[in-house]
Amino acid sequence: MSITVYSKPACVQCTATTRALQARGIEFDVVDLTQNEDAYAHVSGLGYRQAPVVIAGDSHWSGFRPDLIGQLS
């Protein structure tokens, strides 16, 4: 399953999310929403207005969600 974390600089919840994924040994890609207009349009189109946005296969969510991260491992 492909996992992408859409984040922005100096985002506490983004950092917490990537650290939690790393702690579980889960591989993921990070996309900076401030540097990628297409990515920003994509997550906005999904209805999200807050970073991070995590897309894991068919699932997606916004914010630091340790409960959902735990389900990935």
C-alpha positions as CSV (number, residue, x, y, z in Angstrom):
1,M,0.0,0.0,0.0
2,S,1.2,3.4,-0.9
3,I,1.2,6.1,1.9
4,T,1.6,9.8,1.3
5,V,1.7,12.5,3.9
6,Y,0.8,15.9,2.6
7,S,2.4,18.4,5.0
8,K,3.6,22.0,5.3
9,P,6.6,23.5,7.1
10,A,6.6,24.1,10.8
11,C,3.5,21.9,11.3
12,V,3.5,20.2,14.7
13,Q,0.9,17.7,13.7
14,C,2.8,16.9,10.5
15,T,5.9,16.2,12.4
16,A,4.1,14.0,14.9
17,T,2.5,12.0,12.1
18,T,5.8,11.4,10.2
19,R,7.5,10.4,13.5
20,A,4.8,8.0,14.4
21,L,5.0,6.4,11.0
22,Q,8.8,6.1,11.2
23,A,8.5,4.6,14.7
24,R,6.4,1.8,13.3
25,G,8.7,1.2,10.4
26,I,6.1,2.3,7.9
27,E,7.4,3.6,4.6
28,F,5.8,6.8,3.2
29,D,6.3,9.7,0.9
30,V,6.0,13.3,2.0
31,V,4.7,16.1,-0.2
32,D,5.0,19.7,0.8
33,L,1.7,21.5,0.1
34,T,3.4,24.9,0.0
35,Q,5.6,23.7,-2.9
36,N,3.2,21.7,-4.9
37,E,0.0,23.4,-6.3
38,D,-1.3,20.1,-7.8
39,A,-1.0,18.4,-4.4
40,Y,-2.8,21.3,-2.7
41,A,-5.6,21.2,-5.2
42,H,-5.9,17.4,-4.7
43,V,-6.3,17.5,-0.9
44,S,-8.5,20.6,-1.1
45,G,-10.7,18.6,-3.6
46,L,-11.0,15.9,-0.9
47,G,-12.4,18.6,1.4
48,Y,-9.4,19.0,3.7
49,R,-8.3,22.4,5.0
50,Q,-5.7,21.3,7.6
51,A,-2.4,19.5,7.4
52,P,-1.3,16.9,7.5
53,V,-3.4,14.9,5.1
54,V,-2.5,11.2,5.0
55,I,-3.6,9.1,2.1
56,A,-3.1,5.4,2.6
57,G,-4.5,3.3,-0.1
58,D,-8.2,4.0,-0.2
59,S,-8.2,5.6,3.2
60,H,-7.4,9.2,4.0
61,W,-7.6,11.6,7.0
62,S,-6.4,14.9,8.3
63,G,-4.5,15.7,11.4
64,F,-2.4,13.6,13.8
65,R,-4.4,10.4,14.2
66,P,-2.3,7.8,16.1
67,D,-5.3,5.5,16.1
68,L,-5.4,5.3,12.3
69,I,-1.6,5.2,12.1
70,G,-1.7,2.2,14.4
71,Q,-4.1,0.4,12.0
72,L,-1.5,0.7,9.2
73,S,1.2,-1.4,10.9
